[in-house]
Amino acid sequence: MVLPSPASLAAPRPALTASAVIPVWIALSSAVIIYNNYLYNSRAFRFPVFTVTWHLAFAALGTRILQRTTRLLDAANDVHLDSALFLTRILPIGVLFSGSLVLSNTAYLYLSVSYIQMLKAFVPVAILLISWAARIQEPNRKLLLIVLMISSGVALASHGELHFHLGGFLVQAAAVVFEASRLVLIQIILHNLKMDPLVSLHYYAPVCAVINLCILPFTEGLAPFRALSTLGPFILISNALVAFLLNVAAVFLVGVGSGLILTLAGVFKDILLITGSVVLFGSAITPLQVFGYSIALGGLVLFKTTGGK
């Protein structure tokens, strides 16, 4: 599960070094994706809507326990939530966040981990296109270069994919649109709210869990509940716990390094995930995909280091 990206991040409380936090974040981020892929494919528990709903319910409970037992969610006291704020700011972003999570997890039923990571590089392009369409940002030569680099890189990676699945590609493309729309909307309507990743999760997790519960009967029905016995409580709880710990790690991550360091950490994580997908799941990647993804990563680093401007 990917945590909500806040508009403005409150400074993290604990003072830890980047060398201590970044490896933990990379390990947890990779573990969530690999663990979910293991559930969906190796264990044949092919119920992404239920899995995401379970993660969100676990996160909603976990953040409330942390709020009462630690100071990690003290910033939640600065957010005064009323019905107007909920309906105009929390709910719209929650709907997009829920759609992004469900669609991105569904893609793992059809595509390899390595190819999905390559497709995720297209998110900055979607952000720019939506921002331009909404007239909240003006295009310039630098941004057009970024769009060209990432688009051509992803196109080459897709052309080189040995096990291309059109349905899976369209699902992941929709997930990218939902995620990019969510991030743009956050910049528009949450610019004056200071919410770190854990506080964001505290508010969005229950909203998204309820949304997913409403669509669960129409998508997966009772089938995931009948299949729970094939997993057992240890896998079910540990899977949700790893996803929740990733969000806790993100609180510490946002204050330990510069934007360039965090961007490079994200690139290194993606490379590790692709390598892990090849080693653990036997995913096949071609030289054309490596070349295309390298171009896309260059555009991604350029986008992050320039602040998307």
PDB file of C-alpha atoms in Angstrom:
ATOM      1  CA  MET A   1       0.000   0.000   0.000  1.00  0.00           C
ATOM      2  CA  VAL A   2       1.323   3.393  -0.962  1.00  0.00           C
ATOM      3  CA  LEU A   3       0.914   6.126   1.600  1.00  0.00           C
ATOM      4  CA  PRO A   4      -0.796   9.406   0.747  1.00  0.00           C
ATOM      5  CA  SER A   5       1.635  12.150  -0.227  1.00  0.00           C
ATOM      6  CA  PRO A   6       0.778  15.250   1.783  1.00  0.00           C
ATOM      7  CA  ALA A   7       0.858  18.734   0.408  1.00  0.00           C
ATOM      8  CA  SER A   8       3.216  19.953   3.087  1.00  0.00           C
ATOM      9  CA  LEU A   9       5.078  17.673   5.412  1.00  0.00           C
ATOM     10  CA  ALA A  10       5.490  18.383   9.076  1.00  0.00           C
ATOM     11  CA  ALA A  11       9.044  17.876  10.249  1.00  0.00           C
ATOM     12  CA  PRO A  12       9.575  14.435  11.744  1.00  0.00           C
ATOM     13  CA  ARG A  13      10.141  14.310  15.474  1.00  0.00           C
ATOM     14  CA  PRO A  14      12.960  11.807  15.864  1.00  0.00           C
ATOM     15  CA  ALA A  15      16.416  12.799  14.622  1.00  0.00           C
ATOM     16  CA  LEU A  16      17.833   9.869  12.679  1.00  0.00           C
ATOM     17  CA  THR A  17      20.438   9.748   9.929  1.00  0.00           C
ATOM     18  CA  ALA A  18      19.710   9.017   6.289  1.00  0.00           C
ATOM     19  CA  SER A  19      22.013   6.009   6.409  1.00  0.00           C
ATOM     20  CA  ALA A  20      19.802   4.484   9.107  1.00  0.00           C
ATOM     21  CA  VAL A  21      16.365   5.343   7.702  1.00  0.00           C
ATOM     22  CA  ILE A  22      16.725   4.938   3.930  1.00  0.00           C
ATOM     23  CA  PRO A  23      17.781   1.237   3.963  1.00  0.00           C
ATOM     24  CA  VAL A  24      14.832   0.427   6.239  1.00  0.00           C
ATOM     25  CA  TRP A  25      12.437   2.325   3.964  1.00  0.00           C
ATOM     26  CA  ILE A  26      13.831   0.594   0.852  1.00  0.00           C
ATOM     27  CA  ALA A  27      13.541  -2.822   2.498  1.00  0.00           C
ATOM     28  CA  LEU A  28       9.959  -2.243   3.655  1.00  0.00           C
ATOM     29  CA  SER A  29       8.860  -0.670   0.381  1.00  0.00           C
ATOM     30  CA  SER A  30      10.256  -3.598  -1.581  1.00  0.00           C
ATOM     31  CA  ALA A  31       8.864  -6.120   0.892  1.00  0.00           C
ATOM     32  CA  VAL A  32       5.306  -4.793   0.539  1.00  0.00           C
ATOM     33  CA  ILE A  33       5.317  -5.191  -3.234  1.00  0.00           C
ATOM     34  CA  ILE A  34       7.026  -8.581  -3.220  1.00  0.00           C
ATOM     35  CA  TYR A  35       4.784  -9.860  -0.408  1.00  0.00           C
ATOM     36  CA  ASN A  36       1.615  -8.768  -2.212  1.00  0.00           C
ATOM     37  CA  ASN A  37       2.807 -10.337  -5.448  1.00  0.00           C
ATOM     38  CA  TYR A  38       3.513 -13.533  -3.496  1.00  0.00           C
ATOM     39  CA  LEU A  39      -0.055 -13.555  -2.175  1.00  0.00           C
ATOM     40  CA  TYR A  40      -1.654 -12.906  -5.545  1.00  0.00           C
ATOM     41  CA  ASN A  41       0.403 -15.304  -7.638  1.00  0.00           C
ATOM     42  CA  SER A  42       2.407 -17.812  -5.567  1.00  0.00           C
ATOM     43  CA  ARG A  43      -0.397 -18.363  -3.023  1.00  0.00           C
ATOM     44  CA  ALA A  44      -3.181 -17.805  -5.588  1.00  0.00           C
ATOM     45  CA  PHE A  45      -5.014 -15.414  -3.243  1.00  0.00           C
ATOM     46  CA  ARG A  46      -6.158 -13.268  -6.154  1.00  0.00           C
ATOM     47  CA  PHE A  47      -8.273 -10.749  -4.269  1.00  0.00           C
ATOM     48  CA  PRO A  48      -6.657  -7.291  -4.465  1.00  0.00           C
ATOM     49  CA  VAL A  49      -9.751  -5.386  -3.315  1.00  0.00           C
ATOM     50  CA  PHE A  50      -9.963  -7.437  -0.122  1.00  0.00           C
ATOM     51  CA  THR A  51      -6.194  -7.198   0.448  1.00  0.00           C
ATOM     52  CA  VAL A  52      -6.165  -3.415   0.105  1.00  0.00           C
ATOM     53  CA  THR A  53      -9.250  -3.113   2.336  1.00  0.00           C
ATOM     54  CA  TRP A  54      -7.566  -5.258   4.992  1.00  0.00           C
ATOM     55  CA  HIS A  55      -4.401  -3.143   4.821  1.00  0.00           C
ATOM     56  CA  LEU A  56      -6.412   0.064   5.223  1.00  0.00           C
ATOM     57  CA  ALA A  57      -8.460  -1.283   8.140  1.00  0.00           C
ATOM     58  CA  PHE A  58      -5.244  -2.438   9.831  1.00  0.00           C
ATOM     59  CA  ALA A  59      -3.685   0.994   9.214  1.00  0.00           C
ATOM     60  CA  ALA A  60      -6.748   2.808  10.588  1.00  0.00           C
ATOM     61  CA  LEU A  61      -6.487   0.780  13.808  1.00  0.00           C
ATOM     62  CA  GLY A  62      -2.687   1.040  13.943  1.00  0.00           C
ATOM     63  CA  THR A  63      -2.585   4.834  13.630  1.00  0.00           C
ATOM     64  CA  ARG A  64      -5.124   5.197  16.423  1.00  0.00           C
ATOM     65  CA  ILE A  65      -3.082   2.942  18.687  1.00  0.00           C
ATOM     66  CA  LEU A  66       0.044   4.986  17.905  1.00  0.00           C
ATOM     67  CA  GLN A  67      -1.862   8.196  18.583  1.00  0.00           C
ATOM     68  CA  ARG A  68      -2.650   7.001  22.097  1.00  0.00           C
ATOM     69  CA  THR A  69       0.704   5.407  22.897  1.00  0.00           C
ATOM     70  CA  THR A  70       3.315   7.575  21.122  1.00  0.00           C
ATOM     71  CA  ARG A  71       3.912  11.149  19.936  1.00  0.00           C
ATOM     72  CA  LEU A  72       4.201  10.169  16.267  1.00  0.00           C
ATOM     73  CA  LEU A  73       0.730  11.546  15.523  1.00  0.00           C
ATOM     74  CA  ASP A  74       0.845  14.737  17.581  1.00  0.00           C
ATOM     75  CA  ALA A  75       0.448  16.695  14.335  1.00  0.00           C
ATOM     76  CA  ALA A  76      -3.069  15.253  14.015  1.00  0.00           C
ATOM     77  CA  ASN A  77      -4.088  17.644  16.800  1.00  0.00           C
ATOM     78  CA  ASP A  78      -3.425  20.547  14.437  1.00  0.00           C
ATOM     79  CA  VAL A  79      -5.950  19.253  11.884  1.00  0.00           C
ATOM     80  CA  HIS A  80      -9.464  20.336  12.838  1.00  0.00           C
ATOM     81  CA  LEU A  81     -11.738  18.036  10.873  1.00  0.00           C
ATOM     82  CA  ASP A  82     -15.366  19.073  10.374  1.00  0.00           C
ATOM     83  CA  SER A  83     -18.017  17.913   7.910  1.00  0.00           C
ATOM     84  CA  ALA A  84     -17.163  20.611   5.372  1.00  0.00           C
ATOM     85  CA  LEU A  85     -13.450  19.748   5.453  1.00  0.00           C
ATOM     86  CA  PHE A  86     -14.266  16.052   5.193  1.00  0.00           C
ATOM     87  CA  LEU A  87     -16.601  16.409   2.191  1.00  0.00           C
ATOM     88  CA  THR A  88     -14.506  18.906   0.239  1.00  0.00           C
ATOM     89  CA  ARG A  89     -10.957  17.738   0.979  1.00  0.00           C
ATOM     90  CA  ILE A  90     -10.681  14.328   2.626  1.00  0.00           C
ATOM     91  CA  LEU A  91     -13.378  12.405   0.714  1.00  0.00           C
ATOM     92  CA  PRO A  92     -12.410  13.401  -2.882  1.00  0.00           C
ATOM     93  CA  ILE A  93      -8.769  12.503  -2.287  1.00  0.00           C
ATOM     94  CA  GLY A  94      -9.838   9.342  -0.468  1.00  0.00           C
ATOM     95  CA  VAL A  95     -11.823   8.201  -3.517  1.00  0.00           C
ATOM     96  CA  LEU A  96      -8.808   8.730  -5.792  1.00  0.00           C
ATOM     97  CA  PHE A  97      -6.471   7.080  -3.280  1.00  0.00           C
ATOM     98  CA  SER A  98      -8.758   4.052  -3.010  1.00  0.00           C
ATOM     99  CA  GLY A  99      -8.979   3.724  -6.779  1.00  0.00           C
ATOM    100  CA  SER A 100      -5.210   4.023  -7.135  1.00  0.00           C
ATOM    101  CA  LEU A 101      -4.572   1.312  -4.540  1.00  0.00           C
ATOM    102  CA  VAL A 102      -7.121  -1.158  -5.907  1.00  0.00           C
ATOM    103  CA  LEU A 103      -6.088  -0.717  -9.543  1.00  0.00           C
ATOM    104  CA  SER A 104      -2.341  -0.865  -8.860  1.00  0.00           C
ATOM    105  CA  ASN A 105      -2.765  -4.057  -6.836  1.00  0.00           C
ATOM    106  CA  THR A 106      -5.027  -5.593  -9.492  1.00  0.00           C
ATOM    107  CA  ALA A 107      -2.271  -5.081 -12.064  1.00  0.00           C
ATOM    108  CA  TYR A 108      -0.135  -7.673 -10.249  1.00  0.00           C
ATOM    109  CA  LEU A 109      -2.609 -10.343 -11.347  1.00  0.00           C
ATOM    110  CA  TYR A 110      -1.589  -9.792 -14.972  1.00  0.00           C
ATOM    111  CA  LEU A 111       1.822  -8.127 -15.124  1.00  0.00           C
ATOM    112  CA  SER A 112       5.251  -8.806 -13.640  1.00  0.00           C
ATOM    113  CA  VAL A 113       6.625  -6.752 -10.765  1.00  0.00           C
ATOM    114  CA  SER A 114       9.460  -5.522 -12.969  1.00  0.00           C
ATOM    115  CA  TYR A 115       7.177  -4.271 -15.751  1.00  0.00           C
ATOM    116  CA  ILE A 116       4.802  -2.568 -13.294  1.00  0.00           C
ATOM    117  CA  GLN A 117       7.720  -0.658 -11.763  1.00  0.00           C
ATOM    118  CA  MET A 118       8.646   0.517 -15.239  1.00  0.00           C
ATOM    119  CA  LEU A 119       5.099   1.699 -15.931  1.00  0.00           C
ATOM    120  CA  LYS A 120       5.002   3.603 -12.620  1.00  0.00           C
ATOM    121  CA  ALA A 121       7.727   5.860 -13.991  1.00  0.00           C
ATOM    122  CA  PHE A 122       4.962   7.449 -16.099  1.00  0.00           C
ATOM    123  CA  VAL A 123       3.308   9.058 -13.032  1.00  0.00           C
ATOM    124  CA  PRO A 124       5.254  12.363 -13.356  1.00  0.00           C
ATOM    125  CA  VAL A 125       4.131  12.645 -16.990  1.00  0.00           C
ATOM    126  CA  ALA A 126       0.510  12.144 -15.959  1.00  0.00           C
ATOM    127  CA  ILE A 127       0.936  14.772 -13.224  1.00  0.00           C
ATOM    128  CA  LEU A 128       2.277  17.298 -15.720  1.00  0.00           C
ATOM    129  CA  LEU A 129      -0.426  16.573 -18.310  1.00  0.00           C
ATOM    130  CA  ILE A 130      -3.207  16.917 -15.722  1.00  0.00           C
ATOM    131  CA  SER A 131      -1.641  20.107 -14.338  1.00  0.00           C
ATOM    132  CA  TRP A 132      -1.428  21.590 -17.805  1.00  0.00           C
ATOM    133  CA  ALA A 133      -5.006  20.578 -18.636  1.00  0.00           C
ATOM    134  CA  ALA A 134      -6.236  22.155 -15.387  1.00  0.00           C
ATOM    135  CA  ARG A 135      -4.162  25.283 -16.116  1.00  0.00           C
ATOM    136  CA  ILE A 136      -2.439  25.171 -12.741  1.00  0.00           C
ATOM    137  CA  GLN A 137       0.975  24.952 -14.408  1.00  0.00           C
ATOM    138  CA  GLU A 138       2.344  26.187 -17.707  1.00  0.00           C
ATOM    139  CA  PRO A 139       4.432  23.932 -19.964  1.00  0.00           C
ATOM    140  CA  ASN A 140       8.022  24.861 -20.778  1.00  0.00           C
ATOM    141  CA  ARG A 141      10.902  23.330 -22.698  1.00  0.00           C
ATOM    142  CA  LYS A 142      12.385  21.593 -19.663  1.00  0.00           C
ATOM    143  CA  LEU A 143       9.070  19.949 -18.758  1.00  0.00           C
ATOM    144  CA  LEU A 144       8.444  18.941 -22.366  1.00  0.00           C
ATOM    145  CA  LEU A 145      11.870  17.287 -22.384  1.00  0.00           C
ATOM    146  CA  ILE A 146      10.963  15.372 -19.217  1.00  0.00           C
ATOM    147  CA  VAL A 147       7.668  14.240 -20.762  1.00  0.00           C
ATOM    148  CA  LEU A 148       9.493  13.101 -23.904  1.00  0.00           C
ATOM    149  CA  MET A 149      12.193  11.226 -21.973  1.00  0.00           C
ATOM    150  CA  ILE A 150       9.830   9.362 -19.668  1.00  0.00           C
ATOM    151  CA  SER A 151       7.229   8.648 -22.365  1.00  0.00           C
ATOM    152  CA  SER A 152       9.766   7.306 -24.850  1.00  0.00           C
ATOM    153  CA  GLY A 153      11.475   5.267 -22.131  1.00  0.00           C
ATOM    154  CA  VAL A 154       8.230   3.666 -20.958  1.00  0.00           C
ATOM    155  CA  ALA A 155       7.204   3.046 -24.578  1.00  0.00           C
ATOM    156  CA  LEU A 156      10.488   1.222 -25.248  1.00  0.00           C
ATOM    157  CA  ALA A 157      10.094  -0.791 -22.032  1.00  0.00           C
ATOM    158  CA  SER A 158       6.565  -1.772 -23.072  1.00  0.00           C
ATOM    159  CA  HIS A 159       7.690  -2.724 -26.566  1.00  0.00           C
ATOM    160  CA  GLY A 160      10.351  -4.967 -25.058  1.00  0.00           C
ATOM    161  CA  GLU A 161       7.989  -6.684 -22.606  1.00  0.00           C
ATOM    162  CA  LEU A 162       7.896 -10.410 -23.400  1.00  0.00           C
ATOM    163  CA  HIS A 163       4.603 -11.133 -21.625  1.00  0.00           C
ATOM    164  CA  PHE A 164       2.577  -8.042 -22.451  1.00  0.00           C
ATOM    165  CA  HIS A 165      -1.058  -8.223 -21.256  1.00  0.00           C
ATOM    166  CA  LEU A 166      -3.327  -5.502 -22.621  1.00  0.00           C
ATOM    167  CA  GLY A 167      -5.839  -5.767 -19.768  1.00  0.00           C
ATOM    168  CA  GLY A 168      -3.108  -5.519 -17.149  1.00  0.00           C
ATOM    169  CA  PHE A 169      -1.519  -2.592 -18.982  1.00  0.00           C
ATOM    170  CA  LEU A 170      -4.840  -0.701 -19.068  1.00  0.00           C
ATOM    171  CA  VAL A 171      -5.446  -1.392 -15.358  1.00  0.00           C
ATOM    172  CA  GLN A 172      -1.995  -0.067 -14.431  1.00  0.00           C
ATOM    173  CA  ALA A 173      -2.482   2.920 -16.746  1.00  0.00           C
ATOM    174  CA  ALA A 174      -5.740   3.704 -14.942  1.00  0.00           C
ATOM    175  CA  ALA A 175      -3.903   3.384 -11.610  1.00  0.00           C
ATOM    176  CA  VAL A 176      -1.353   5.932 -12.840  1.00  0.00           C
ATOM    177  CA  VAL A 177      -4.148   8.349 -13.786  1.00  0.00           C
ATOM    178  CA  PHE A 178      -5.821   7.955 -10.375  1.00  0.00           C
ATOM    179  CA  GLU A 179      -2.511   8.425  -8.547  1.00  0.00           C
ATOM    180  CA  ALA A 180      -1.510  11.469 -10.587  1.00  0.00           C
ATOM    181  CA  SER A 181      -4.973  13.016 -10.154  1.00  0.00           C
ATOM    182  CA  ARG A 182      -4.726  12.467  -6.403  1.00  0.00           C
ATOM    183  CA  LEU A 183      -1.344  14.148  -6.179  1.00  0.00           C
ATOM    184  CA  VAL A 184      -2.497  17.129  -8.238  1.00  0.00           C
ATOM    185  CA  LEU A 185      -5.665  17.461  -6.159  1.00  0.00           C
ATOM    186  CA  ILE A 186      -3.602  17.386  -2.960  1.00  0.00           C
ATOM    187  CA  GLN A 187      -1.588  20.356  -4.206  1.00  0.00           C
ATOM    188  CA  ILE A 188      -4.801  22.253  -4.963  1.00  0.00           C
ATOM    189  CA  ILE A 189      -6.940  21.633  -1.876  1.00  0.00           C
ATOM    190  CA  LEU A 190      -4.519  20.591   0.887  1.00  0.00           C
ATOM    191  CA  HIS A 191      -1.862  23.251   0.426  1.00  0.00           C
ATOM    192  CA  ASN A 192      -2.536  24.796   3.839  1.00  0.00           C
ATOM    193  CA  LEU A 193      -2.778  21.581   5.861  1.00  0.00           C
ATOM    194  CA  LYS A 194       0.371  20.219   7.483  1.00  0.00           C
ATOM    195  CA  MET A 195       0.016  16.444   7.403  1.00  0.00           C
ATOM    196  CA  ASP A 196       2.952  14.051   7.474  1.00  0.00           C
ATOM    197  CA  PRO A 197       2.489  10.604   5.879  1.00  0.00           C
ATOM    198  CA  LEU A 198       1.305   8.967   9.101  1.00  0.00           C
ATOM    199  CA  VAL A 199      -1.221  11.710   9.890  1.00  0.00           C
ATOM    200  CA  SER A 200      -2.469  11.508   6.311  1.00  0.00           C
ATOM    201  CA  LEU A 201      -2.908   7.768   6.705  1.00  0.00           C
ATOM    202  CA  HIS A 202      -4.726   8.355   9.994  1.00  0.00           C
ATOM    203  CA  TYR A 203      -7.445  10.296   8.144  1.00  0.00           C
ATOM    204  CA  TYR A 204      -7.511   8.574   4.769  1.00  0.00           C
ATOM    205  CA  ALA A 205      -7.267   4.909   5.813  1.00  0.00           C
ATOM    206  CA  PRO A 206     -10.755   4.633   7.371  1.00  0.00           C
ATOM    207  CA  VAL A 207     -12.318   6.572   4.492  1.00  0.00           C
ATOM    208  CA  CYS A 208     -10.712   4.360   1.865  1.00  0.00           C
ATOM    209  CA  ALA A 209     -11.508   1.202   3.838  1.00  0.00           C
ATOM    210  CA  VAL A 210     -15.206   2.096   3.878  1.00  0.00           C
ATOM    211  CA  ILE A 211     -15.150   2.917   0.150  1.00  0.00           C
ATOM    212  CA  ASN A 212     -13.533  -0.429  -0.616  1.00  0.00           C
ATOM    213  CA  LEU A 213     -15.996  -2.271   1.614  1.00  0.00           C
ATOM    214  CA  CYS A 214     -18.800  -0.784  -0.483  1.00  0.00           C
ATOM    215  CA  ILE A 215     -17.335  -2.088  -3.727  1.00  0.00           C
ATOM    216  CA  LEU A 216     -16.102  -5.433  -2.353  1.00  0.00           C
ATOM    217  CA  PRO A 217     -19.500  -7.220  -2.677  1.00  0.00           C
ATOM    218  CA  PHE A 218     -19.707  -6.223  -6.352  1.00  0.00           C
ATOM    219  CA  THR A 219     -16.131  -7.191  -7.249  1.00  0.00           C
ATOM    220  CA  GLU A 220     -14.967 -10.150  -5.172  1.00  0.00           C
ATOM    221  CA  GLY A 221     -17.984 -10.978  -3.037  1.00  0.00           C
ATOM    222  CA  LEU A 222     -17.488 -13.606  -0.346  1.00  0.00           C
ATOM    223  CA  ALA A 223     -14.760 -15.481  -2.221  1.00  0.00           C
ATOM    224  CA  PRO A 224     -11.811 -13.885  -0.349  1.00  0.00           C
ATOM    225  CA  PHE A 225     -13.372 -14.737   3.021  1.00  0.00           C
ATOM    226  CA  ARG A 226     -13.727 -18.369   1.991  1.00  0.00           C
ATOM    227  CA  ALA A 227     -10.096 -18.412   0.861  1.00  0.00           C
ATOM    228  CA  LEU A 228      -8.667 -16.957   4.088  1.00  0.00           C
ATOM    229  CA  SER A 229      -8.077 -20.434   5.476  1.00  0.00           C
ATOM    230  CA  THR A 230      -5.460 -20.997   2.754  1.00  0.00           C
ATOM    231  CA  LEU A 231      -3.375 -18.152   4.159  1.00  0.00           C
ATOM    232  CA  GLY A 232      -3.682 -18.436   7.908  1.00  0.00           C
ATOM    233  CA  PRO A 233      -3.493 -15.626  10.478  1.00  0.00           C
ATOM    234  CA  PHE A 234       0.307 -15.235  10.365  1.00  0.00           C
ATOM    235  CA  ILE A 235       0.466 -14.354   6.658  1.00  0.00           C
ATOM    236  CA  LEU A 236      -2.623 -12.163   6.886  1.00  0.00           C
ATOM    237  CA  ILE A 237      -1.358 -10.127   9.840  1.00  0.00           C
ATOM    238  CA  SER A 238       2.304  -9.966   8.798  1.00  0.00           C
ATOM    239  CA  ASN A 239       1.333  -8.787   5.311  1.00  0.00           C
ATOM    240  CA  ALA A 240      -0.695  -5.881   6.726  1.00  0.00           C
ATOM    241  CA  LEU A 241       1.975  -5.153   9.346  1.00  0.00           C
ATOM    242  CA  VAL A 242       4.726  -4.753   6.741  1.00  0.00           C
ATOM    243  CA  ALA A 243       2.516  -2.309   4.809  1.00  0.00           C
ATOM    244  CA  PHE A 244       1.809  -0.339   7.990  1.00  0.00           C
ATOM    245  CA  LEU A 245       5.477  -0.230   9.037  1.00  0.00           C
ATOM    246  CA  LEU A 246       6.290   1.227   5.615  1.00  0.00           C
ATOM    247  CA  ASN A 247       4.097   4.213   6.451  1.00  0.00           C
ATOM    248  CA  VAL A 248       5.754   4.599   9.846  1.00  0.00           C
ATOM    249  CA  ALA A 249       9.161   4.550   8.152  1.00  0.00           C
ATOM    250  CA  ALA A 250       7.967   7.254   5.755  1.00  0.00           C
ATOM    251  CA  VAL A 251       7.497   9.652   8.697  1.00  0.00           C
ATOM    252  CA  PHE A 252      11.198   9.404   9.446  1.00  0.00           C
ATOM    253  CA  LEU A 253      12.178   9.382   5.770  1.00  0.00           C
ATOM    254  CA  VAL A 254      10.854  12.841   4.898  1.00  0.00           C
ATOM    255  CA  GLY A 255      13.310  14.659   7.119  1.00  0.00           C
ATOM    256  CA  VAL A 256      16.563  12.745   6.703  1.00  0.00           C
ATOM    257  CA  GLY A 257      17.863  13.971   3.374  1.00  0.00           C
ATOM    258  CA  SER A 258      17.569  16.314   0.438  1.00  0.00           C
ATOM    259  CA  GLY A 259      15.175  15.817  -2.442  1.00  0.00           C
ATOM    260  CA  LEU A 260      18.010  14.452  -4.578  1.00  0.00           C
ATOM    261  CA  ILE A 261      18.978  11.855  -1.960  1.00  0.00           C
ATOM    262  CA  LEU A 262      15.392  10.678  -1.585  1.00  0.00           C
ATOM    263  CA  THR A 263      14.928  10.544  -5.359  1.00  0.00           C
ATOM    264  CA  LEU A 264      18.070   8.461  -5.803  1.00  0.00           C
ATOM    265  CA  ALA A 265      16.905   6.198  -2.967  1.00  0.00           C
ATOM    266  CA  GLY A 266      13.623   5.696  -4.802  1.00  0.00           C
ATOM    267  CA  VAL A 267      15.455   4.893  -8.054  1.00  0.00           C
ATOM    268  CA  PHE A 268      17.697   2.405  -6.224  1.00  0.00           C
ATOM    269  CA  LYS A 269      14.607   0.810  -4.674  1.00  0.00           C
ATOM    270  CA  ASP A 270      12.983   0.391  -8.084  1.00  0.00           C
ATOM    271  CA  ILE A 271      16.128  -1.194  -9.495  1.00  0.00           C
ATOM    272  CA  LEU A 272      16.252  -3.584  -6.535  1.00  0.00           C
ATOM    273  CA  LEU A 273      12.593  -4.479  -7.063  1.00  0.00           C
ATOM    274  CA  ILE A 274      13.161  -5.253 -10.727  1.00  0.00           C
ATOM    275  CA  THR A 275      16.195  -7.346  -9.854  1.00  0.00           C
ATOM    276  CA  GLY A 276      14.257  -9.104  -7.088  1.00  0.00           C
ATOM    277  CA  SER A 277      11.401  -9.823  -9.473  1.00  0.00           C
ATOM    278  CA  VAL A 278      13.829 -11.542 -11.838  1.00  0.00           C
ATOM    279  CA  VAL A 279      15.512 -13.549  -9.067  1.00  0.00           C
ATOM    280  CA  LEU A 280      12.474 -14.461  -6.949  1.00  0.00           C
ATOM    281  CA  PHE A 281       9.693 -14.791  -9.526  1.00  0.00           C
ATOM    282  CA  GLY A 282      11.615 -15.561 -12.694  1.00  0.00           C
ATOM    283  CA  SER A 283      10.442 -12.418 -14.484  1.00  0.00           C
ATOM    284  CA  ALA A 284      12.116 -11.988 -17.854  1.00  0.00           C
ATOM    285  CA  ILE A 285      13.433  -8.578 -18.892  1.00  0.00           C
ATOM    286  CA  THR A 286      15.010  -7.702 -22.226  1.00  0.00           C
ATOM    287  CA  PRO A 287      17.900  -5.363 -23.098  1.00  0.00           C
ATOM    288  CA  LEU A 288      15.371  -3.053 -24.778  1.00  0.00           C
ATOM    289  CA  GLN A 289      13.466  -2.765 -21.496  1.00  0.00           C
ATOM    290  CA  VAL A 290      16.656  -1.976 -19.585  1.00  0.00           C
ATOM    291  CA  PHE A 291      17.526   0.719 -22.134  1.00  0.00           C
ATOM    292  CA  GLY A 292      14.009   2.194 -22.120  1.00  0.00           C
ATOM    293  CA  TYR A 293      13.716   2.164 -18.337  1.00  0.00           C
ATOM    294  CA  SER A 294      17.115   3.863 -18.020  1.00  0.00           C
ATOM    295  CA  ILE A 295      15.828   6.731 -20.172  1.00  0.00           C
ATOM    296  CA  ALA A 296      12.629   6.935 -18.095  1.00  0.00           C
ATOM    297  CA  LEU A 297      14.639   6.972 -14.859  1.00  0.00           C
ATOM    298  CA  GLY A 298      16.732   9.841 -16.202  1.00  0.00           C
ATOM    299  CA  GLY A 299      13.554  11.807 -16.857  1.00  0.00           C
ATOM    300  CA  LEU A 300      12.214  10.882 -13.424  1.00  0.00           C
ATOM    301  CA  VAL A 301      15.363  12.121 -11.659  1.00  0.00           C
ATOM    302  CA  LEU A 302      15.227  15.335 -13.690  1.00  0.00           C
ATOM    303  CA  PHE A 303      11.566  15.820 -12.742  1.00  0.00           C
ATOM    304  CA  LYS A 304      12.234  15.316  -9.027  1.00  0.00           C
ATOM    305  CA  THR A 305      15.378  17.431  -8.826  1.00  0.00           C
ATOM    306  CA  THR A 306      13.772  20.377 -10.638  1.00  0.00           C
ATOM    307  CA  GLY A 307      10.630  20.208  -8.506  1.00  0.00           C
ATOM    308  CA  GLY A 308       8.497  19.567 -11.590  1.00  0.00           C
ATOM    309  CA  LYS A 309       8.843  23.193 -12.734  1.00  0.00           C
TER     310      LYS A 309
END
